[in-house]
Amino acid sequence: MDPVLLARIQFGLTAAFHFLYPPLSIGLAWLIVYIGWRYLRTGEALYDEMVRFWVRILALIFAVGVATGIAMEFQFGTNWSTYSRFVGDIFGSPLAAEGVFAFFLESTFMGVLILGRNRVSKRVYWFSALMVAIGSTLSAFWIIVANSWQQTPAAYTIVDGRAVLTDFWAAVFNPSTLPRYGHTVVASILSGAFFMAGISAWYLLKGRHVGFARRSLAVAVVAAAVFSLAVLGVGHFHAVQVAQTQPAKMAAFEGLFKTESGAAMVFFGIPDVGNQAIRLRIAVPKLLSFLISFDPNATVAGLDQVPRSVWPPVEITFYSYHVMMLLGFYFIGLSLVGVWLLWRKKLFASRPYLKVMLASMLLPVLALEFGWIAAEMGRQPWVVYGLLKTADAASVVVPAGQILFTIVMFVGIYSLLLALLVFLILREVRRGPSPLSGAANG
């Protein structure tokens, strides 16, 4: 057994599992802020009922997200000690900032949301929801700063084999931070909107809590339409950044083996790395060049610009990128149909649409996972782009058997956590919102 491969599998599994929860937390938190704001403006008890229900769901997701995120930080010291020595001077700062400026803010006011509804005024309660949303979004910022520095290192010098920080803010706002952060946050709010829409659709299909479900679905569908279109725009700027700073990754995204002028954008295909071709290719001519450079004849660098030894794994990068992209177009179509049905006053009675929305409620989270896989596999074989290879970053003293044991342990514990979370969410959904005295619910 290769300890480096096992360490990569372990980190990939734990990161993928943890990454299920922060997007939903961020998305639901901002939707709760909006619903709470509507309650402050209108005084309608139904909005208060909505806030109380969605806070209960948010609290469950937040708790599991925190529990699953801790393990990854320990892995840096156990399985990736060479990496930790190399980037510790830089990587530690954003992680510390995440804890001090974001996590404590989010956790403190989450306590108010869970325990303080009948102890604070409705304005203080709404302010607490806002702080939770800001805290979760700031938390994502610092984590993405740390990851982005590995994608596009900046503001450092190498001293005795270690990367030493020379300018904190230049490192924070390295070339990929803002495009990646914007892409992730917008996609997270989209994930929360689909999650809220799916549960609301289930209530309408069952004929339960109809007033609550109608109002929640309307909010969620409009948010989904807005943010699915926003993902398309922000994702475009992110892709342009990748093409400019990590051209080999962009070439792997598109299966572009040779540098081309007027490069086509591939929507479907099967990469054949041995023959350096895309089989069964469905592509739009010149579109990739146009989207990257606003010039249909612009030259786009292919994989032939870098040695074969530093090519990313093309197949998994290509497939994960295209699944993410095609799901993005699906989200736009589904949410725009929802807005059209809402405008025609047919949304709440359209059972086919409600069933499709219910079945699609977790697909944005899946799209985020595929996007993360594409981003991380696309930078291989580098763990720090152009500076440190993944194979050279692992610990040399941790035997493979110990890593394998912890993989089995993580899979077992995380499976139990996921089963517990699903059970608790289903219990809350079956219990439903608690109608308040005098609330309109029909």
CSV table of C-alpha atoms in Angstrom, one decimal:
chain,number,residue,atom,x,y,z
A,1,MET,CA,0.0,0.0,0.0
A,2,ASP,CA,1.2,3.5,-0.9
A,3,PRO,CA,1.1,5.8,2.1
A,4,VAL,CA,0.9,8.9,-0.1
A,5,LEU,CA,-2.1,7.5,-2.0
A,6,LEU,CA,-3.8,6.5,1.3
A,7,ALA,CA,-3.2,9.9,2.8
A,8,ARG,CA,-4.7,11.5,-0.3
A,9,ILE,CA,-7.7,9.2,-0.1
A,10,GLN,CA,-8.2,10.0,3.6
A,11,PHE,CA,-8.0,13.8,3.1
A,12,GLY,CA,-10.3,13.6,0.0
A,13,LEU,CA,-12.9,11.6,1.9
A,14,THR,CA,-12.9,13.8,5.0
A,15,ALA,CA,-12.9,17.0,2.9
A,16,ALA,CA,-15.7,15.8,0.6
A,17,PHE,CA,-17.8,14.7,3.6
A,18,HIS,CA,-17.3,18.0,5.4
A,19,PHE,CA,-18.0,20.0,2.3
A,20,LEU,CA,-21.6,18.7,2.2
A,21,TYR,CA,-22.5,21.0,5.1
A,22,PRO,CA,-21.0,24.5,4.9
A,23,PRO,CA,-22.7,25.4,1.6
A,24,LEU,CA,-26.1,24.5,3.0
A,25,SER,CA,-25.3,26.4,6.2
A,26,ILE,CA,-24.4,29.5,4.3
A,27,GLY,CA,-27.3,29.3,1.9
A,28,LEU,CA,-30.0,28.7,4.6
A,29,ALA,CA,-28.5,31.4,6.9
A,30,TRP,CA,-28.9,34.1,4.2
A,31,LEU,CA,-32.4,32.9,3.3
A,32,ILE,CA,-33.3,33.1,7.0
A,33,VAL,CA,-31.9,36.6,7.1
A,34,TYR,CA,-34.2,37.6,4.3
A,35,ILE,CA,-37.3,35.8,5.8
A,36,GLY,CA,-36.6,37.5,9.2
A,37,TRP,CA,-36.3,40.8,7.5
A,38,ARG,CA,-39.7,40.3,5.9
A,39,TYR,CA,-41.0,39.5,9.4
A,40,LEU,CA,-39.7,42.8,10.7
A,41,ARG,CA,-41.2,44.7,7.8
A,42,THR,CA,-44.6,43.1,7.7
A,43,GLY,CA,-45.1,41.6,11.2
A,44,GLU,CA,-46.7,38.6,9.6
A,45,ALA,CA,-46.6,35.7,12.0
A,46,LEU,CA,-46.1,33.2,9.1
A,47,TYR,CA,-42.6,34.7,8.5
A,48,ASP,CA,-41.8,34.2,12.2
A,49,GLU,CA,-43.0,30.6,11.9
A,50,MET,CA,-40.7,30.1,8.8
A,51,VAL,CA,-37.7,31.5,10.6
A,52,ARG,CA,-38.2,29.2,13.6
A,53,PHE,CA,-38.5,26.1,11.4
A,54,TRP,CA,-35.5,26.8,9.1
A,55,VAL,CA,-33.4,27.7,12.1
A,56,ARG,CA,-34.0,24.2,13.5
A,57,ILE,CA,-32.8,22.7,10.3
A,58,LEU,CA,-29.8,25.0,10.0
A,59,ALA,CA,-28.7,24.2,13.6
A,60,LEU,CA,-28.6,20.5,12.8
A,61,ILE,CA,-26.5,21.0,9.6
A,62,PHE,CA,-24.2,23.5,11.4
A,63,ALA,CA,-23.5,21.1,14.2
A,64,VAL,CA,-22.4,18.2,11.9
A,65,GLY,CA,-20.4,20.6,9.8
A,66,VAL,CA,-18.4,21.8,12.8
A,67,ALA,CA,-17.8,18.2,13.9
A,68,THR,CA,-16.6,17.0,10.6
A,69,GLY,CA,-14.3,20.0,9.9
A,70,ILE,CA,-12.0,19.5,12.9
A,71,ALA,CA,-10.5,16.2,11.7
A,72,MET,CA,-8.9,17.8,8.6
A,73,GLU,CA,-6.7,20.2,10.5
A,74,PHE,CA,-5.2,17.2,12.4
A,75,GLN,CA,-4.3,15.5,9.2
A,76,PHE,CA,-2.0,18.4,8.2
A,77,GLY,CA,0.2,17.5,11.2
A,78,THR,CA,-0.1,13.7,10.9
A,79,ASN,CA,-0.1,12.8,7.2
A,80,TRP,CA,1.2,16.0,5.6
A,81,SER,CA,4.1,17.1,7.9
A,82,THR,CA,6.4,18.1,4.9
A,83,TYR,CA,3.6,20.2,3.5
A,84,SER,CA,2.9,21.8,6.9
A,85,ARG,CA,6.6,22.7,7.3
A,86,PHE,CA,6.6,24.2,3.8
A,87,VAL,CA,3.4,26.4,4.1
A,88,GLY,CA,3.0,26.7,7.8
A,89,ASP,CA,4.1,30.4,7.9
A,90,ILE,CA,1.4,31.2,5.4
A,91,PHE,CA,-1.3,28.6,5.8
A,92,GLY,CA,-1.6,29.2,9.6
A,93,SER,CA,-2.6,32.8,9.3
A,94,PRO,CA,-5.9,32.4,7.4
A,95,LEU,CA,-6.8,29.3,9.5
A,96,ALA,CA,-6.3,31.4,12.7
A,97,ALA,CA,-8.3,34.2,11.2
A,98,GLU,CA,-11.1,31.8,10.4
A,99,GLY,CA,-11.3,30.8,14.0
A,100,VAL,CA,-11.0,34.2,15.6
A,101,PHE,CA,-13.0,36.4,13.2
A,102,ALA,CA,-15.6,34.0,11.7
A,103,PHE,CA,-16.2,30.8,13.7
A,104,PHE,CA,-16.6,32.4,17.1
A,105,LEU,CA,-18.9,35.0,15.6
A,106,GLU,CA,-21.0,32.3,13.9
A,107,SER,CA,-21.1,30.0,16.9
A,108,THR,CA,-22.0,32.7,19.4
A,109,PHE,CA,-25.0,34.0,17.5
A,110,MET,CA,-26.0,30.5,16.5
A,111,GLY,CA,-26.5,30.0,20.2
A,112,VAL,CA,-28.9,33.0,20.3
A,113,LEU,CA,-30.8,31.6,17.3
A,114,ILE,CA,-31.2,28.2,19.0
A,115,LEU,CA,-31.9,29.3,22.6
A,116,GLY,CA,-32.8,32.9,22.5
A,117,ARG,CA,-36.0,33.3,20.5
A,118,ASN,CA,-38.2,33.9,23.5
A,119,ARG,CA,-35.5,35.8,25.4
A,120,VAL,CA,-34.5,38.6,23.0
A,121,SER,CA,-36.5,41.0,20.9
A,122,LYS,CA,-37.3,40.2,17.3
A,123,ARG,CA,-34.8,42.8,16.1
A,124,VAL,CA,-32.0,41.3,18.2
A,125,TYR,CA,-33.0,37.8,16.9
A,126,TRP,CA,-32.8,39.0,13.3
A,127,PHE,CA,-29.5,40.6,14.0
A,128,SER,CA,-28.3,37.3,15.4
A,129,ALA,CA,-29.4,35.6,12.2
A,130,LEU,CA,-27.5,38.2,10.2
A,131,MET,CA,-24.3,37.6,12.3
A,132,VAL,CA,-24.6,33.8,11.7
A,133,ALA,CA,-24.9,34.4,7.9
A,134,ILE,CA,-21.9,36.8,8.0
A,135,GLY,CA,-19.9,34.5,10.2
A,136,SER,CA,-20.4,31.5,8.0
A,137,THR,CA,-19.6,33.5,4.9
A,138,LEU,CA,-16.4,34.9,6.5
A,139,SER,CA,-15.5,31.4,7.5
A,140,ALA,CA,-15.7,30.3,3.9
A,141,PHE,CA,-13.5,33.3,2.9
A,142,TRP,CA,-10.6,32.4,5.1
A,143,ILE,CA,-10.7,28.7,4.2
A,144,ILE,CA,-10.7,29.7,0.5
A,145,VAL,CA,-7.9,32.1,1.1
A,146,ALA,CA,-5.8,29.2,2.4
A,147,ASN,CA,-6.7,27.0,-0.5
A,148,SER,CA,-6.4,29.7,-3.1
A,149,TRP,CA,-2.8,30.5,-2.0
A,150,GLN,CA,-2.0,26.9,-2.9
A,151,GLN,CA,-3.6,27.3,-6.3
A,152,THR,CA,-1.9,30.6,-7.1
A,153,PRO,CA,0.9,31.3,-4.6
A,154,ALA,CA,1.7,35.0,-4.0
A,155,ALA,CA,3.7,37.3,-1.6
A,156,TYR,CA,6.2,34.7,-0.4
A,157,THR,CA,9.9,33.9,-0.5
A,158,ILE,CA,11.6,30.6,-0.1
A,159,VAL,CA,13.9,30.4,3.0
A,160,ASP,CA,15.6,27.2,4.0
A,161,GLY,CA,13.0,25.2,2.0
A,162,ARG,CA,10.0,26.9,3.5
A,163,ALA,CA,7.6,29.5,2.1
A,164,VAL,CA,7.9,32.7,4.2
A,165,LEU,CA,5.2,35.3,4.0
A,166,THR,CA,6.3,38.7,2.7
A,167,ASP,CA,2.9,40.6,2.4
A,168,PHE,CA,-0.1,39.3,4.3
A,169,TRP,CA,-2.8,41.1,2.3
A,170,ALA,CA,-1.1,40.3,-1.0
A,171,ALA,CA,-1.2,36.6,0.0
A,172,VAL,CA,-4.8,36.9,1.1
A,173,PHE,CA,-5.9,38.5,-2.2
A,174,ASN,CA,-3.8,36.3,-4.4
A,175,PRO,CA,-5.1,36.0,-8.0
A,176,SER,CA,-7.6,33.2,-7.4
A,177,THR,CA,-9.1,34.2,-4.0
A,178,LEU,CA,-11.9,36.5,-5.1
A,179,PRO,CA,-13.1,34.5,-8.2
A,180,ARG,CA,-13.1,31.3,-6.2
A,181,TYR,CA,-14.8,32.9,-3.2
A,182,GLY,CA,-17.5,34.5,-5.2
A,183,HIS,CA,-18.2,31.3,-7.1
A,184,THR,CA,-18.4,29.3,-3.9
A,185,VAL,CA,-20.6,31.7,-1.9
A,186,VAL,CA,-23.1,32.2,-4.8
A,187,ALA,CA,-23.3,28.4,-5.3
A,188,SER,CA,-23.8,27.9,-1.6
A,189,ILE,CA,-26.8,30.2,-1.5
A,190,LEU,CA,-28.2,28.4,-4.6
A,191,SER,CA,-27.7,25.1,-2.6
A,192,GLY,CA,-29.7,26.5,0.3
A,193,ALA,CA,-32.5,27.7,-2.0
A,194,PHE,CA,-32.8,24.3,-3.6
A,195,PHE,CA,-32.8,22.6,-0.2
A,196,MET,CA,-35.6,24.9,1.0
A,197,ALA,CA,-37.5,24.4,-2.2
A,198,GLY,CA,-37.3,20.6,-2.0
A,199,ILE,CA,-38.6,20.4,1.5
A,200,SER,CA,-41.4,22.9,0.7
A,201,ALA,CA,-42.3,20.9,-2.4
A,202,TRP,CA,-42.6,17.8,-0.2
A,203,TYR,CA,-45.1,19.5,2.1
A,204,LEU,CA,-47.2,20.7,-0.9
A,205,LEU,CA,-47.2,17.2,-2.4
A,206,LYS,CA,-48.4,15.8,0.9
A,207,GLY,CA,-50.9,18.7,1.5
A,208,ARG,CA,-49.3,19.6,4.8
A,209,HIS,CA,-48.5,23.0,6.2
A,210,VAL,CA,-49.6,24.5,2.9
A,211,GLY,CA,-49.3,28.2,3.8
A,212,PHE,CA,-45.8,27.7,5.2
A,213,ALA,CA,-44.8,25.6,2.2
A,214,ARG,CA,-46.1,28.1,-0.4
A,215,ARG,CA,-44.3,31.0,1.1
A,216,SER,CA,-41.1,29.1,1.6
A,217,LEU,CA,-41.2,27.7,-1.9
A,218,ALA,CA,-41.8,31.1,-3.4
A,219,VAL,CA,-38.8,32.6,-1.6
A,220,ALA,CA,-36.6,29.6,-2.5
A,221,VAL,CA,-37.5,29.5,-6.2
A,222,VAL,CA,-36.9,33.2,-6.7
A,223,ALA,CA,-33.6,32.9,-4.9
A,224,ALA,CA,-32.7,29.8,-6.9
A,225,ALA,CA,-33.3,31.7,-10.2
A,226,VAL,CA,-31.3,34.7,-9.1
A,227,PHE,CA,-28.3,32.8,-7.8
A,228,SER,CA,-28.3,30.1,-10.6
A,229,LEU,CA,-27.8,32.9,-13.1
A,230,ALA,CA,-25.3,34.6,-10.8
A,231,VAL,CA,-23.3,31.3,-10.6
A,232,LEU,CA,-23.1,31.4,-14.4
A,233,GLY,CA,-21.6,34.9,-14.4
A,234,VAL,CA,-19.3,34.4,-11.4
A,235,GLY,CA,-18.2,31.0,-12.7
A,236,HIS,CA,-17.2,32.6,-16.0
A,237,PHE,CA,-14.8,35.0,-14.3
A,238,HIS,CA,-13.5,32.1,-12.3
A,239,ALA,CA,-12.8,30.2,-15.4
A,240,VAL,CA,-11.0,33.2,-17.0
A,241,GLN,CA,-8.8,33.4,-13.9
A,242,VAL,CA,-8.0,29.6,-14.2
A,243,ALA,CA,-7.1,30.0,-17.9
A,244,GLN,CA,-4.7,32.9,-17.1
A,245,THR,CA,-3.0,31.5,-14.0
A,246,GLN,CA,-3.4,27.7,-14.3
A,247,PRO,CA,-3.6,27.0,-18.0
A,248,ALA,CA,-2.8,23.3,-17.6
A,249,LYS,CA,-5.9,23.0,-15.4
A,250,MET,CA,-8.1,24.8,-17.9
A,251,ALA,CA,-6.7,22.5,-20.7
A,252,ALA,CA,-7.6,19.5,-18.6
A,253,PHE,CA,-11.1,20.9,-17.9
A,254,GLU,CA,-11.7,21.1,-21.7
A,255,GLY,CA,-9.6,18.1,-22.8
A,256,LEU,CA,-7.5,20.5,-24.9
A,257,PHE,CA,-4.4,18.5,-25.6
A,258,LYS,CA,-3.0,20.9,-28.2
A,259,THR,CA,-2.8,24.7,-28.2
A,260,GLU,CA,-5.4,26.1,-30.5
A,261,SER,CA,-6.5,29.4,-32.0
A,262,GLY,CA,-10.3,29.6,-32.0
A,263,ALA,CA,-10.6,26.8,-29.5
A,264,ALA,CA,-14.0,25.1,-29.2
A,265,MET,CA,-15.9,24.7,-25.9
A,266,VAL,CA,-16.7,21.0,-25.2
A,267,PHE,CA,-20.1,20.2,-23.7
A,268,PHE,CA,-19.8,16.4,-24.0
A,269,GLY,CA,-17.0,13.9,-24.8
A,270,ILE,CA,-14.9,11.0,-23.7
A,271,PRO,CA,-11.2,11.9,-23.2
A,272,ASP,CA,-8.7,9.5,-24.8
A,273,VAL,CA,-5.5,10.5,-23.2
A,274,GLY,CA,-3.4,7.9,-25.0
A,275,ASN,CA,-4.4,9.3,-28.4
A,276,GLN,CA,-4.8,12.9,-27.1
A,277,ALA,CA,-8.3,13.2,-28.4
A,278,ILE,CA,-11.9,13.6,-27.2
A,279,ARG,CA,-14.2,10.9,-28.5
A,280,LEU,CA,-17.9,11.6,-29.3
A,281,ARG,CA,-17.2,15.3,-28.9
A,282,ILE,CA,-20.1,17.8,-28.8
A,283,ALA,CA,-18.6,21.3,-28.9
A,284,VAL,CA,-19.3,24.8,-30.0
A,285,PRO,CA,-16.5,26.1,-32.3
A,286,LYS,CA,-14.5,29.1,-31.1
A,287,LEU,CA,-16.6,29.5,-27.9
A,288,LEU,CA,-13.8,28.7,-25.5
A,289,SER,CA,-11.6,31.3,-27.0
A,290,PHE,CA,-14.4,33.9,-27.0
A,291,LEU,CA,-15.3,33.2,-23.4
A,292,ILE,CA,-11.7,33.4,-22.1
A,293,SER,CA,-10.5,36.4,-24.2
A,294,PHE,CA,-13.6,37.9,-25.8
A,295,ASP,CA,-12.0,37.0,-29.1
A,296,PRO,CA,-13.3,34.0,-31.1
A,297,ASN,CA,-9.8,33.5,-32.6
A,298,ALA,CA,-7.7,33.9,-29.5
A,299,THR,CA,-5.1,31.2,-28.7
A,300,VAL,CA,-5.8,28.9,-25.7
A,301,ALA,CA,-2.9,27.0,-24.2
A,302,GLY,CA,-3.2,23.2,-24.4
A,303,LEU,CA,-1.6,20.5,-22.4
A,304,ASP,CA,1.3,20.4,-24.9
A,305,GLN,CA,2.6,23.6,-23.2
A,306,VAL,CA,3.7,21.7,-20.1
A,307,PRO,CA,5.8,18.5,-19.7
A,308,ARG,CA,3.7,15.3,-19.6
A,309,SER,CA,5.1,14.6,-16.2
A,310,VAL,CA,3.1,17.5,-14.7
A,311,TRP,CA,-0.2,16.9,-16.5
A,312,PRO,CA,-3.2,16.8,-14.2
A,313,PRO,CA,-5.2,13.6,-14.3
A,314,VAL,CA,-7.2,14.5,-17.4
A,315,GLU,CA,-10.2,12.1,-17.2
A,316,ILE,CA,-11.4,12.9,-13.7
A,317,THR,CA,-10.7,16.6,-14.1
A,318,PHE,CA,-12.6,16.7,-17.4
A,319,TYR,CA,-15.6,14.6,-16.2
A,320,SER,CA,-16.0,16.4,-12.8
A,321,TYR,CA,-15.8,19.8,-14.5
A,322,HIS,CA,-18.4,19.0,-17.1
A,323,VAL,CA,-20.8,17.4,-14.6
A,324,MET,CA,-20.7,20.6,-12.6
A,325,MET,CA,-21.2,22.8,-15.6
A,326,LEU,CA,-24.1,20.8,-17.0
A,327,LEU,CA,-25.8,20.7,-13.6
A,328,GLY,CA,-25.4,24.5,-13.5
A,329,PHE,CA,-27.4,24.8,-16.7
A,330,TYR,CA,-30.0,22.4,-15.3
A,331,PHE,CA,-30.4,24.6,-12.2
A,332,ILE,CA,-31.0,27.7,-14.3
A,333,GLY,CA,-33.6,26.0,-16.4
A,334,LEU,CA,-35.4,24.4,-13.4
A,335,SER,CA,-35.5,27.6,-11.3
A,336,LEU,CA,-36.6,29.8,-14.2
A,337,VAL,CA,-39.5,27.4,-14.9
A,338,GLY,CA,-40.4,27.7,-11.3
A,339,VAL,CA,-40.5,31.5,-11.4
A,340,TRP,CA,-42.6,31.3,-14.6
A,341,LEU,CA,-45.0,29.0,-12.9
A,342,LEU,CA,-45.1,31.3,-9.8
A,343,TRP,CA,-45.8,34.3,-12.1
A,344,ARG,CA,-48.7,32.3,-13.7
A,345,LYS,CA,-49.9,31.3,-10.3
A,346,LYS,CA,-49.5,27.6,-11.1
A,347,LEU,CA,-46.4,26.7,-9.1
A,348,PHE,CA,-48.1,25.3,-6.0
A,349,ALA,CA,-50.4,23.0,-7.9
A,350,SER,CA,-47.9,21.7,-10.5
A,351,ARG,CA,-47.2,18.3,-9.1
A,352,PRO,CA,-44.7,17.3,-11.8
A,353,TYR,CA,-42.7,20.4,-11.1
A,354,LEU,CA,-42.9,19.8,-7.3
A,355,LYS,CA,-41.7,16.2,-7.8
A,356,VAL,CA,-38.7,17.3,-9.9
A,357,MET,CA,-37.8,20.0,-7.4
A,358,LEU,CA,-38.0,17.5,-4.6
A,359,ALA,CA,-35.7,15.1,-6.5
A,360,SER,CA,-33.3,17.9,-7.3
A,361,MET,CA,-33.0,19.4,-3.8
A,362,LEU,CA,-29.5,18.2,-3.1
A,363,LEU,CA,-28.1,18.4,-6.7
A,364,PRO,CA,-26.4,21.8,-6.1
A,365,VAL,CA,-24.4,20.3,-3.2
A,366,LEU,CA,-23.4,17.5,-5.6
A,367,ALA,CA,-22.4,20.1,-8.2
A,368,LEU,CA,-20.2,21.8,-5.6
A,369,GLU,CA,-18.5,18.5,-4.8
A,370,PHE,CA,-17.8,18.0,-8.5
A,371,GLY,CA,-16.5,21.5,-8.8
A,372,TRP,CA,-14.2,21.0,-5.8
A,373,ILE,CA,-12.9,17.7,-7.3
A,374,ALA,CA,-12.2,19.5,-10.6
A,375,ALA,CA,-10.3,22.3,-8.9
A,376,GLU,CA,-8.2,20.0,-6.7
A,377,MET,CA,-7.5,17.4,-9.3
A,378,GLY,CA,-6.8,20.0,-11.9
A,379,ARG,CA,-3.8,21.4,-9.9
A,380,GLN,CA,-2.2,18.0,-9.6
A,381,PRO,CA,0.6,16.9,-9.3
A,382,TRP,CA,1.1,20.0,-7.3
A,383,VAL,CA,-0.1,20.5,-3.8
A,384,VAL,CA,1.3,24.1,-3.9
A,385,TYR,CA,1.1,25.0,-7.6
A,386,GLY,CA,4.6,25.0,-9.2
A,387,LEU,CA,6.4,24.8,-5.8
A,388,LEU,CA,5.7,21.5,-4.0
A,389,LYS,CA,4.4,18.3,-5.5
A,390,THR,CA,1.8,16.3,-3.6
A,391,ALA,CA,4.1,13.2,-3.6
A,392,ASP,CA,6.7,15.2,-1.8
A,393,ALA,CA,4.4,16.7,0.8
A,394,ALA,CA,3.4,13.7,2.7
A,395,SER,CA,4.8,12.6,6.1
A,396,VAL,CA,7.5,10.0,5.8
A,397,VAL,CA,7.1,8.3,9.2
A,398,VAL,CA,3.4,7.4,9.2
A,399,PRO,CA,3.0,3.8,8.0
A,400,ALA,CA,0.4,2.9,5.5
A,401,GLY,CA,-1.4,0.5,7.9
A,402,GLN,CA,-2.1,3.4,10.4
A,403,ILE,CA,-3.5,5.6,7.6
A,404,LEU,CA,-5.7,2.7,6.4
A,405,PHE,CA,-7.0,2.1,9.9
A,406,THR,CA,-8.0,5.8,10.3
A,407,ILE,CA,-9.7,5.8,6.9
A,408,VAL,CA,-11.8,2.9,8.0
A,409,MET,CA,-12.5,4.7,11.3
A,410,PHE,CA,-13.4,8.0,9.6
A,411,VAL,CA,-15.8,6.2,7.1
A,412,GLY,CA,-17.5,4.4,10.0
A,413,ILE,CA,-17.9,7.5,12.2
A,414,TYR,CA,-18.9,9.8,9.4
A,415,SER,CA,-21.5,7.3,8.1
A,416,LEU,CA,-23.0,7.3,11.6
A,417,LEU,CA,-23.0,11.1,11.7
A,418,LEU,CA,-24.7,11.3,8.3
A,419,ALA,CA,-27.3,8.7,9.3
A,420,LEU,CA,-28.0,10.6,12.5
A,421,LEU,CA,-28.3,13.9,10.6
A,422,VAL,CA,-30.7,12.5,8.1
A,423,PHE,CA,-32.8,11.0,10.9
A,424,LEU,CA,-33.0,14.3,12.8
A,425,ILE,CA,-33.8,16.3,9.7
A,426,LEU,CA,-36.5,13.9,8.6
A,427,ARG,CA,-37.9,14.0,12.2
A,428,GLU,CA,-38.0,17.8,12.1
A,429,VAL,CA,-39.6,17.8,8.6
A,430,ARG,CA,-42.3,15.3,9.7
A,431,ARG,CA,-42.9,17.4,12.8
A,432,GLY,CA,-43.1,20.4,10.6
A,433,PRO,CA,-43.3,24.1,11.6
A,434,SER,CA,-45.0,25.0,14.8
A,435,PRO,CA,-47.9,27.3,13.9
A,436,LEU,CA,-47.9,30.4,16.2
A,437,SER,CA,-51.0,31.7,17.8
A,438,GLY,CA,-52.9,33.8,15.3
A,439,ALA,CA,-50.6,32.7,12.4
A,440,ALA,CA,-52.1,32.6,9.0
A,441,ASN,CA,-51.5,29.1,7.7
A,442,GLY,CA,-53.6,28.4,4.7
